[in-house]
Amino acid sequence: MQITEKVLQKILVDPGIISQQDFSFAKKIAQGKKESLLDIILDQRFVADEDLGRLISDYIGFPFVNLRKTKIKKDILYIIPEIVAKKHNAIAFEKTKEGIKIALINPENLEIREFIERKTGERVIPYYATDSDIRESFKYYRKDIKEEFEEIIQKSLHEFEKNQERPIKEPLPIIKAVDTILQYGYDNRASDIHIEPYGKKTVVRYRIDGVLHDVLELPKIIHDFLISRVKIL
């Protein structure tokens, strides 16, 4: 689902919410920066994110949810694994007798709706949420694994370089690295985890509901240590 210039014209300019002059100005900036007109309108603060979200939801015929004002329980959030949530821009935010309420940038996304219905056996009730609201809600998951690994990898490399003259069996940060890889797989309900060497890097991939997702790229120099730790476990 794409909110086109024509749609924005209809829901913002025609009712007089923003002027034609401001709309044309935003359009010119969007073309120059090669960014979406919707993002520029929000950046210029011609309309608030929530107000625009409600206008779009009315236009597309789906109910609106402001996730920043919604308390989401962990067990509901994790109905959609983090990897899948980020791929489809979707957040599970409430469960009722009627079904599971899902916030989506594109409520017409049948793939994610069918995925949840198959997984839970529950009816899915799609809601529209703004792009920034969805992205902000990803923070409710545990810290992003890529951010978590930046510090771990730096410590591992430092340990490796420090001990090049007297090889060590296993740098201490590697223990945490493998624990984090496994915990992330558990949190996302992965059926298997692949730690694969490629040239100068090692790729960590997770299979979730039959689909492999590339999640991490790590320095090849620590590959053998990762494998050694896995074998010990």
PDB file of C-alpha atoms in Angstrom:
ATOM      1  CA  MET A   1       0.000   0.000   0.000  1.00  0.00           C
ATOM      2  CA  GLN A   2       1.477   3.324  -1.055  1.00  0.00           C
ATOM      3  CA  ILE A   3       0.194   6.722   0.016  1.00  0.00           C
ATOM      4  CA  THR A   4       0.550   8.619  -3.240  1.00  0.00           C
ATOM      5  CA  GLU A   5       0.759  12.322  -3.935  1.00  0.00           C
ATOM      6  CA  LYS A   6      -2.827  12.190  -5.186  1.00  0.00           C
ATOM      7  CA  VAL A   7      -4.011  10.668  -1.899  1.00  0.00           C
ATOM      8  CA  LEU A   8      -2.127  13.260   0.170  1.00  0.00           C
ATOM      9  CA  GLN A   9      -3.596  16.030  -1.966  1.00  0.00           C
ATOM     10  CA  LYS A  10      -7.075  14.665  -1.329  1.00  0.00           C
ATOM     11  CA  ILE A  11      -6.795  14.220   2.446  1.00  0.00           C
ATOM     12  CA  LEU A  12      -4.660  17.273   3.259  1.00  0.00           C
ATOM     13  CA  VAL A  13      -5.071  20.037   0.691  1.00  0.00           C
ATOM     14  CA  ASP A  14      -8.680  19.598  -0.465  1.00  0.00           C
ATOM     15  CA  PRO A  15     -10.078  19.868   3.109  1.00  0.00           C
ATOM     16  CA  GLY A  16      -7.761  22.827   3.804  1.00  0.00           C
ATOM     17  CA  ILE A  17      -5.615  21.119   6.440  1.00  0.00           C
ATOM     18  CA  ILE A  18      -2.502  22.445   4.711  1.00  0.00           C
ATOM     19  CA  SER A  19      -2.269  25.042   1.962  1.00  0.00           C
ATOM     20  CA  GLN A  20      -1.534  24.289  -1.669  1.00  0.00           C
ATOM     21  CA  GLN A  21       1.554  26.479  -1.310  1.00  0.00           C
ATOM     22  CA  ASP A  22       2.931  24.368   1.562  1.00  0.00           C
ATOM     23  CA  PHE A  23       2.057  21.180  -0.298  1.00  0.00           C
ATOM     24  CA  SER A  24       3.918  22.345  -3.407  1.00  0.00           C
ATOM     25  CA  PHE A  25       6.878  23.395  -1.276  1.00  0.00           C
ATOM     26  CA  ALA A  26       7.027  19.943   0.352  1.00  0.00           C
ATOM     27  CA  LYS A  27       6.726  18.307  -3.050  1.00  0.00           C
ATOM     28  CA  LYS A  28       9.683  20.310  -4.375  1.00  0.00           C
ATOM     29  CA  ILE A  29      11.859  19.300  -1.395  1.00  0.00           C
ATOM     30  CA  ALA A  30      10.837  15.654  -1.754  1.00  0.00           C
ATOM     31  CA  GLN A  31      11.822  15.642  -5.417  1.00  0.00           C
ATOM     32  CA  GLY A  32      15.150  17.325  -4.672  1.00  0.00           C
ATOM     33  CA  LYS A  33      16.071  14.961  -1.845  1.00  0.00           C
ATOM     34  CA  LYS A  34      14.461  11.953  -3.536  1.00  0.00           C
ATOM     35  CA  GLU A  35      12.491  11.231  -0.380  1.00  0.00           C
ATOM     36  CA  SER A  36       8.807  10.455   0.089  1.00  0.00           C
ATOM     37  CA  LEU A  37       6.403  13.387   0.058  1.00  0.00           C
ATOM     38  CA  LEU A  38       4.741  12.029   3.197  1.00  0.00           C
ATOM     39  CA  ASP A  39       8.035  12.117   5.126  1.00  0.00           C
ATOM     40  CA  ILE A  40       8.770  15.686   4.022  1.00  0.00           C
ATOM     41  CA  ILE A  41       5.311  16.872   5.062  1.00  0.00           C
ATOM     42  CA  LEU A  42       5.966  15.438   8.520  1.00  0.00           C
ATOM     43  CA  ASP A  43       9.535  16.790   8.656  1.00  0.00           C
ATOM     44  CA  GLN A  44       8.252  20.271   7.842  1.00  0.00           C
ATOM     45  CA  ARG A  45       5.623  19.874  10.567  1.00  0.00           C
ATOM     46  CA  PHE A  46       2.788  20.864   8.273  1.00  0.00           C
ATOM     47  CA  VAL A  47       0.731  18.227  10.112  1.00  0.00           C
ATOM     48  CA  ALA A  48       1.354  16.074  13.202  1.00  0.00           C
ATOM     49  CA  ASP A  49       2.215  12.403  12.789  1.00  0.00           C
ATOM     50  CA  GLU A  50      -0.854  11.198  14.705  1.00  0.00           C
ATOM     51  CA  ASP A  51      -3.215  13.545  12.845  1.00  0.00           C
ATOM     52  CA  LEU A  52      -1.897  12.380   9.484  1.00  0.00           C
ATOM     53  CA  GLY A  53      -2.146   8.773  10.653  1.00  0.00           C
ATOM     54  CA  ARG A  54      -5.821   9.206  11.495  1.00  0.00           C
ATOM     55  CA  LEU A  55      -6.523  10.847   8.139  1.00  0.00           C
ATOM     56  CA  ILE A  56      -4.794   8.016   6.267  1.00  0.00           C
ATOM     57  CA  SER A  57      -6.593   5.332   8.298  1.00  0.00           C
ATOM     58  CA  ASP A  58      -9.961   6.951   7.515  1.00  0.00           C
ATOM     59  CA  TYR A  59      -9.064   7.056   3.836  1.00  0.00           C
ATOM     60  CA  ILE A  60      -7.925   3.415   3.580  1.00  0.00           C
ATOM     61  CA  GLY A  61     -10.755   2.116   5.762  1.00  0.00           C
ATOM     62  CA  PHE A  62      -8.765   0.573   8.636  1.00  0.00           C
ATOM     63  CA  PRO A  63      -8.913   1.616  12.313  1.00  0.00           C
ATOM     64  CA  PHE A  64      -6.027   3.705  13.637  1.00  0.00           C
ATOM     65  CA  VAL A  65      -3.832   2.968  16.657  1.00  0.00           C
ATOM     66  CA  ASN A  66      -1.315   5.252  18.322  1.00  0.00           C
ATOM     67  CA  LEU A  67       1.253   2.780  19.644  1.00  0.00           C
ATOM     68  CA  ARG A  68       3.041   5.427  21.703  1.00  0.00           C
ATOM     69  CA  LYS A  69      -0.088   5.647  23.847  1.00  0.00           C
ATOM     70  CA  THR A  70      -0.619   1.876  23.988  1.00  0.00           C
ATOM     71  CA  LYS A  71       0.794  -0.392  26.673  1.00  0.00           C
ATOM     72  CA  ILE A  72       1.907  -3.637  25.035  1.00  0.00           C
ATOM     73  CA  LYS A  73       2.374  -6.799  27.089  1.00  0.00           C
ATOM     74  CA  LYS A  74       5.493  -8.850  26.325  1.00  0.00           C
ATOM     75  CA  ASP A  75       3.565 -12.054  25.601  1.00  0.00           C
ATOM     76  CA  ILE A  76       1.455 -10.198  23.027  1.00  0.00           C
ATOM     77  CA  LEU A  77       4.440  -8.416  21.472  1.00  0.00           C
ATOM     78  CA  TYR A  78       6.326 -11.690  20.943  1.00  0.00           C
ATOM     79  CA  ILE A  79       3.453 -13.240  18.991  1.00  0.00           C
ATOM     80  CA  ILE A  80       5.378 -11.723  16.083  1.00  0.00           C
ATOM     81  CA  PRO A  81       9.120 -12.515  16.370  1.00  0.00           C
ATOM     82  CA  GLU A  82      11.337  -9.441  16.164  1.00  0.00           C
ATOM     83  CA  ILE A  83      12.907 -10.453  12.839  1.00  0.00           C
ATOM     84  CA  VAL A  84       9.474 -10.952  11.249  1.00  0.00           C
ATOM     85  CA  ALA A  85       8.104  -7.760  12.812  1.00  0.00           C
ATOM     86  CA  LYS A  86      10.893  -5.659  11.308  1.00  0.00           C
ATOM     87  CA  LYS A  87      10.559  -7.347   7.921  1.00  0.00           C
ATOM     88  CA  HIS A  88       6.827  -6.643   7.683  1.00  0.00           C
ATOM     89  CA  ASN A  89       6.635  -3.469   9.816  1.00  0.00           C
ATOM     90  CA  ALA A  90       4.092  -5.079  12.111  1.00  0.00           C
ATOM     91  CA  ILE A  91       3.458  -4.966  15.862  1.00  0.00           C
ATOM     92  CA  ALA A  92       1.043  -7.182  17.825  1.00  0.00           C
ATOM     93  CA  PHE A  93      -0.383  -4.912  20.519  1.00  0.00           C
ATOM     94  CA  GLU A  94      -3.536  -6.454  22.029  1.00  0.00           C
ATOM     95  CA  LYS A  95      -5.487  -9.705  22.299  1.00  0.00           C
ATOM     96  CA  THR A  96      -9.250  -9.720  22.800  1.00  0.00           C
ATOM     97  CA  LYS A  97     -12.112 -12.207  22.467  1.00  0.00           C
ATOM     98  CA  GLU A  98     -12.465 -11.043  18.859  1.00  0.00           C
ATOM     99  CA  GLY A  99      -8.832 -11.811  17.975  1.00  0.00           C
ATOM    100  CA  ILE A 100      -5.291 -10.423  17.925  1.00  0.00           C
ATOM    101  CA  LYS A 101      -4.902  -6.759  17.059  1.00  0.00           C
ATOM    102  CA  ILE A 102      -1.942  -6.023  14.788  1.00  0.00           C
ATOM    103  CA  ALA A 103      -0.573  -2.584  13.902  1.00  0.00           C
ATOM    104  CA  LEU A 104       0.736  -2.327  10.346  1.00  0.00           C
ATOM    105  CA  ILE A 105       2.036   0.329   7.996  1.00  0.00           C
ATOM    106  CA  ASN A 106       0.227  -1.688   5.333  1.00  0.00           C
ATOM    107  CA  PRO A 107      -2.908  -3.269   6.849  1.00  0.00           C
ATOM    108  CA  GLU A 108      -3.536  -4.983   3.513  1.00  0.00           C
ATOM    109  CA  ASN A 109      -0.426  -7.161   4.037  1.00  0.00           C
ATOM    110  CA  LEU A 110      -2.020 -10.612   3.782  1.00  0.00           C
ATOM    111  CA  GLU A 111       1.282 -12.458   4.206  1.00  0.00           C
ATOM    112  CA  ILE A 112       1.846 -11.380   7.807  1.00  0.00           C
ATOM    113  CA  ARG A 113      -1.845 -11.671   8.679  1.00  0.00           C
ATOM    114  CA  GLU A 114      -1.999 -15.255   7.414  1.00  0.00           C
ATOM    115  CA  PHE A 115       1.286 -16.040   9.187  1.00  0.00           C
ATOM    116  CA  ILE A 116      -0.194 -15.003  12.545  1.00  0.00           C
ATOM    117  CA  GLU A 117      -3.496 -16.780  11.917  1.00  0.00           C
ATOM    118  CA  ARG A 118      -1.662 -20.040  11.089  1.00  0.00           C
ATOM    119  CA  LYS A 119       0.629 -19.653  14.067  1.00  0.00           C
ATOM    120  CA  THR A 120      -1.994 -18.809  16.687  1.00  0.00           C
ATOM    121  CA  GLY A 121      -5.277 -20.098  15.278  1.00  0.00           C
ATOM    122  CA  GLU A 122      -6.698 -16.687  16.159  1.00  0.00           C
ATOM    123  CA  ARG A 123      -8.428 -14.113  13.983  1.00  0.00           C
ATOM    124  CA  VAL A 124      -6.219 -11.151  13.078  1.00  0.00           C
ATOM    125  CA  ILE A 125      -7.645  -7.625  13.363  1.00  0.00           C
ATOM    126  CA  PRO A 126      -5.443  -5.238  11.318  1.00  0.00           C
ATOM    127  CA  TYR A 127      -4.931  -1.626  12.376  1.00  0.00           C
ATOM    128  CA  TYR A 128      -3.073   1.184  10.645  1.00  0.00           C
ATOM    129  CA  ALA A 129      -0.101   2.766  12.443  1.00  0.00           C
ATOM    130  CA  THR A 130       2.328   5.342  11.120  1.00  0.00           C
ATOM    131  CA  ASP A 131       5.809   4.393   9.971  1.00  0.00           C
ATOM    132  CA  SER A 132       7.525   6.318  12.777  1.00  0.00           C
ATOM    133  CA  ASP A 133       5.180   4.799  15.357  1.00  0.00           C
ATOM    134  CA  ILE A 134       5.944   1.264  14.194  1.00  0.00           C
ATOM    135  CA  ARG A 135       9.717   1.873  14.158  1.00  0.00           C
ATOM    136  CA  GLU A 136       9.593   3.445  17.623  1.00  0.00           C
ATOM    137  CA  SER A 137       7.725   0.399  18.930  1.00  0.00           C
ATOM    138  CA  PHE A 138      10.551  -1.949  17.938  1.00  0.00           C
ATOM    139  CA  LYS A 139      12.327  -0.729  21.076  1.00  0.00           C
ATOM    140  CA  TYR A 140       9.919  -2.866  23.126  1.00  0.00           C
ATOM    141  CA  TYR A 141      11.819  -5.902  21.936  1.00  0.00           C
ATOM    142  CA  ARG A 142      15.126  -6.593  23.655  1.00  0.00           C
ATOM    143  CA  LYS A 143      18.068  -4.530  22.430  1.00  0.00           C
ATOM    144  CA  ASP A 144      18.751  -5.029  18.737  1.00  0.00           C
ATOM    145  CA  ILE A 145      21.254  -7.870  18.330  1.00  0.00           C
ATOM    146  CA  LYS A 146      23.436  -5.787  15.992  1.00  0.00           C
ATOM    147  CA  GLU A 147      23.831  -3.064  18.613  1.00  0.00           C
ATOM    148  CA  GLU A 148      24.515  -5.648  21.291  1.00  0.00           C
ATOM    149  CA  PHE A 149      27.199  -7.286  19.176  1.00  0.00           C
ATOM    150  CA  GLU A 150      29.145  -4.092  18.443  1.00  0.00           C
ATOM    151  CA  GLU A 151      30.526  -4.021  21.972  1.00  0.00           C
ATOM    152  CA  ILE A 152      31.009  -7.807  22.135  1.00  0.00           C
ATOM    153  CA  ILE A 153      32.939  -7.924  18.858  1.00  0.00           C
ATOM    154  CA  GLN A 154      35.189  -5.035  19.815  1.00  0.00           C
ATOM    155  CA  LYS A 155      36.086  -6.814  23.054  1.00  0.00           C
ATOM    156  CA  SER A 156      36.668 -10.091  21.177  1.00  0.00           C
ATOM    157  CA  LEU A 157      38.964  -8.474  18.614  1.00  0.00           C
ATOM    158  CA  HIS A 158      40.883  -6.658  21.334  1.00  0.00           C
ATOM    159  CA  GLU A 159      41.330  -9.923  23.215  1.00  0.00           C
ATOM    160  CA  PHE A 160      42.441 -11.704  20.063  1.00  0.00           C
ATOM    161  CA  GLU A 161      45.001  -9.029  19.103  1.00  0.00           C
ATOM    162  CA  LYS A 162      46.338  -8.890  22.651  1.00  0.00           C
ATOM    163  CA  ASN A 163      46.999 -12.622  22.656  1.00  0.00           C
ATOM    164  CA  GLN A 164      48.234 -13.232  19.109  1.00  0.00           C
ATOM    165  CA  GLU A 165      51.717 -14.225  20.332  1.00  0.00           C
ATOM    166  CA  ARG A 166      50.288 -16.747  22.805  1.00  0.00           C
ATOM    167  CA  PRO A 167      47.064 -18.145  21.305  1.00  0.00           C
ATOM    168  CA  ILE A 168      44.161 -18.436  23.675  1.00  0.00           C
ATOM    169  CA  LYS A 169      41.630 -21.198  23.655  1.00  0.00           C
ATOM    170  CA  GLU A 170      38.612 -18.924  23.803  1.00  0.00           C
ATOM    171  CA  PRO A 171      38.329 -15.135  24.355  1.00  0.00           C
ATOM    172  CA  LEU A 172      35.871 -14.441  27.166  1.00  0.00           C
ATOM    173  CA  PRO A 173      33.544 -12.198  25.050  1.00  0.00           C
ATOM    174  CA  ILE A 174      32.961 -15.164  22.700  1.00  0.00           C
ATOM    175  CA  ILE A 175      30.997 -16.868  25.483  1.00  0.00           C
ATOM    176  CA  LYS A 176      28.663 -13.885  25.631  1.00  0.00           C
ATOM    177  CA  ALA A 177      28.540 -13.711  21.827  1.00  0.00           C
ATOM    178  CA  VAL A 178      27.326 -17.309  21.495  1.00  0.00           C
ATOM    179  CA  ASP A 179      24.913 -16.869  24.402  1.00  0.00           C
ATOM    180  CA  THR A 180      23.470 -13.793  22.662  1.00  0.00           C
ATOM    181  CA  ILE A 181      23.145 -15.597  19.324  1.00  0.00           C
ATOM    182  CA  LEU A 182      21.281 -18.464  21.002  1.00  0.00           C
ATOM    183  CA  GLN A 183      19.085 -16.203  23.136  1.00  0.00           C
ATOM    184  CA  TYR A 184      18.098 -14.152  20.088  1.00  0.00           C
ATOM    185  CA  GLY A 185      17.167 -17.351  18.265  1.00  0.00           C
ATOM    186  CA  TYR A 186      15.085 -18.476  21.242  1.00  0.00           C
ATOM    187  CA  ASP A 187      13.320 -15.111  21.567  1.00  0.00           C
ATOM    188  CA  ASN A 188      12.446 -15.194  17.862  1.00  0.00           C
ATOM    189  CA  ARG A 189      11.438 -18.867  17.965  1.00  0.00           C
ATOM    190  CA  ALA A 190      13.950 -19.881  15.322  1.00  0.00           C
ATOM    191  CA  SER A 191      14.008 -23.555  14.402  1.00  0.00           C
ATOM    192  CA  ASP A 192      17.716 -23.441  13.560  1.00  0.00           C
ATOM    193  CA  ILE A 193      20.693 -21.099  13.492  1.00  0.00           C
ATOM    194  CA  HIS A 194      23.367 -21.024  10.776  1.00  0.00           C
ATOM    195  CA  ILE A 195      26.881 -19.679  11.445  1.00  0.00           C
ATOM    196  CA  GLU A 196      28.374 -19.601   7.956  1.00  0.00           C
ATOM    197  CA  PRO A 197      31.875 -18.458   6.845  1.00  0.00           C
ATOM    198  CA  TYR A 198      32.060 -16.359   3.647  1.00  0.00           C
ATOM    199  CA  GLY A 199      35.373 -14.858   2.507  1.00  0.00           C
ATOM    200  CA  LYS A 200      36.249 -12.219   5.096  1.00  0.00           C
ATOM    201  CA  LYS A 201      33.046 -12.446   7.108  1.00  0.00           C
ATOM    202  CA  THR A 202      30.843 -14.870   9.012  1.00  0.00           C
ATOM    203  CA  VAL A 203      27.080 -14.636   8.522  1.00  0.00           C
ATOM    204  CA  VAL A 204      24.596 -15.615  11.221  1.00  0.00           C
ATOM    205  CA  ARG A 205      21.224 -16.673   9.839  1.00  0.00           C
ATOM    206  CA  TYR A 206      18.015 -17.704  11.593  1.00  0.00           C
ATOM    207  CA  ARG A 207      15.282 -19.923  10.178  1.00  0.00           C
ATOM    208  CA  ILE A 208      11.846 -18.763  11.305  1.00  0.00           C
ATOM    209  CA  ASP A 209       8.769 -20.569  10.036  1.00  0.00           C
ATOM    210  CA  GLY A 210      10.759 -22.095   7.204  1.00  0.00           C
ATOM    211  CA  VAL A 211      12.403 -18.865   6.018  1.00  0.00           C
ATOM    212  CA  LEU A 212      16.111 -18.072   6.536  1.00  0.00           C
ATOM    213  CA  HIS A 213      16.874 -14.498   7.603  1.00  0.00           C
ATOM    214  CA  ASP A 214      20.384 -12.972   7.413  1.00  0.00           C
ATOM    215  CA  VAL A 215      20.730 -11.101  10.695  1.00  0.00           C
ATOM    216  CA  LEU A 216      24.418 -10.622  11.525  1.00  0.00           C
ATOM    217  CA  GLU A 217      27.736 -10.203   9.736  1.00  0.00           C
ATOM    218  CA  LEU A 218      30.732 -10.826  11.986  1.00  0.00           C
ATOM    219  CA  PRO A 219      34.507 -10.603  11.408  1.00  0.00           C
ATOM    220  CA  LYS A 220      35.835 -13.890  10.017  1.00  0.00           C
ATOM    221  CA  ILE A 221      38.675 -13.778  12.546  1.00  0.00           C
ATOM    222  CA  ILE A 222      36.332 -14.901  15.360  1.00  0.00           C
ATOM    223  CA  HIS A 223      34.593 -17.667  13.390  1.00  0.00           C
ATOM    224  CA  ASP A 224      36.685 -20.538  14.798  1.00  0.00           C
ATOM    225  CA  PHE A 225      36.133 -19.275  18.326  1.00  0.00           C
ATOM    226  CA  LEU A 226      32.360 -19.214  17.791  1.00  0.00           C
ATOM    227  CA  ILE A 227      32.376 -22.768  16.459  1.00  0.00           C
ATOM    228  CA  SER A 228      34.653 -23.926  19.282  1.00  0.00           C
ATOM    229  CA  ARG A 229      32.235 -22.499  21.833  1.00  0.00           C
ATOM    230  CA  VAL A 230      29.254 -24.172  20.160  1.00  0.00           C
ATOM    231  CA  LYS A 231      31.065 -27.518  20.229  1.00  0.00           C
ATOM    232  CA  ILE A 232      31.782 -27.113  23.948  1.00  0.00           C
ATOM    233  CA  LEU A 233      28.105 -26.417  24.623  1.00  0.00           C
TER     234      LEU A 233
END
